[in-house]
Amino acid sequence: MKAGARHLLTLALVLLGLWFYETMRPVGQAPGILAPDPPRLTPVEGKPPVFERSAHVLTGLARFQAKARVLSLERYGRDRQARIAPLDLALGWGVLSDTATLKAVDVAQTERRVLYQSYDPKLPDEQVETSILNVHVIGANAEVDKRLGELRQGHIVELEGWLVEAVGADGWRWRGETRSRSPALPGTLLWIQRLEAS
């Protein structure tokens, strides 16, 4: 390889690395509780709304609104669920929206689940569990899909939509995990109609 081509290749790799770092690095936030309240759910009254995505019918289970911090995000592409929800978000509120608290808490996602570990004796895992939620997200339109693609760990998001159950033409069903602790949820599959991030 000639020296000029080698220099161009090196420059291209450096620029690619800088772009990757800039688009993937966590978003910094000031200390303090930035999303104080848990998600709000409104039960379906009357006939539930019905949506469609990738040849699946999505039936509304409850209206969902939240302001939360993105603690982690994981993209999927190989499982059946990825056809409709290729992204999971681990969302935190209350103490888990505070940058200072997160210095002592590890959050990760794997196999459509969220894992967490607190290293602060004043913040046991049982308390962390009440301020964290893993949702499988579906953008309602191209604009929401674009914004989901731009999300990074650390973003504060305001989102609105519906918790839904997906049903495929072959009878396959998915609504994610139910949650009995507060806020109680009928599932964790989330159809997002509005998304703002800062």
Phi, psi and omega in degrees: 000134181288155183301319180298317179294322179297318179295319178296318178297317178298315179298316179298319179293320178297314179297319177298317178297317178296318178297315180298316179299314183295323183274344184249342185293150179298151177276127178283143177225151177292153176297156180119159180282114186261343178221086190288333191254149175290164177303150178254132178243141175237120181297155177290133174247127181077215183286129181289149177290152180233134179233173178222140177208126175049051178062026175238140175268130181247120181252128182294133177255324179194145175287141186230130175223138180203150163241122187207168176259137175282110181274330181195156172216147184221129179260143181234152180213353187247345182267165181301322182296332182295340177299327180248330182226085183279001184225135171248141175241130168266115184252141178231149177222176182060227183300333181278004171259002182263122180304321181297318179296320186291348175293340182245014181228128174261135178229133177214165178231146175200141175050044177067022178230158176253139177242144180211154179211123176264135176252011178257116182298339178276354180231081181292159180304328180298325178284322176302318183302331182278353184235022182222146181211133175257121179240146176261115193254145178232122175285135182283342181203177184297324180294316178294318177302318179299314180294323176298321179294338181266353183294146175224161174303136180101340178299143168264123184244145168243122182222151179223146178173211183227137164285132188228164167246129179264139177228125178272167180298335180271006179092354178299137182232147176203131174228005184080197182273141170280159182225122182267331179285160182291135352284128179293137183229142176281355180174177182232017175269116192242119174273109185264122179259334177222135180215123174237140181227142175219000000 
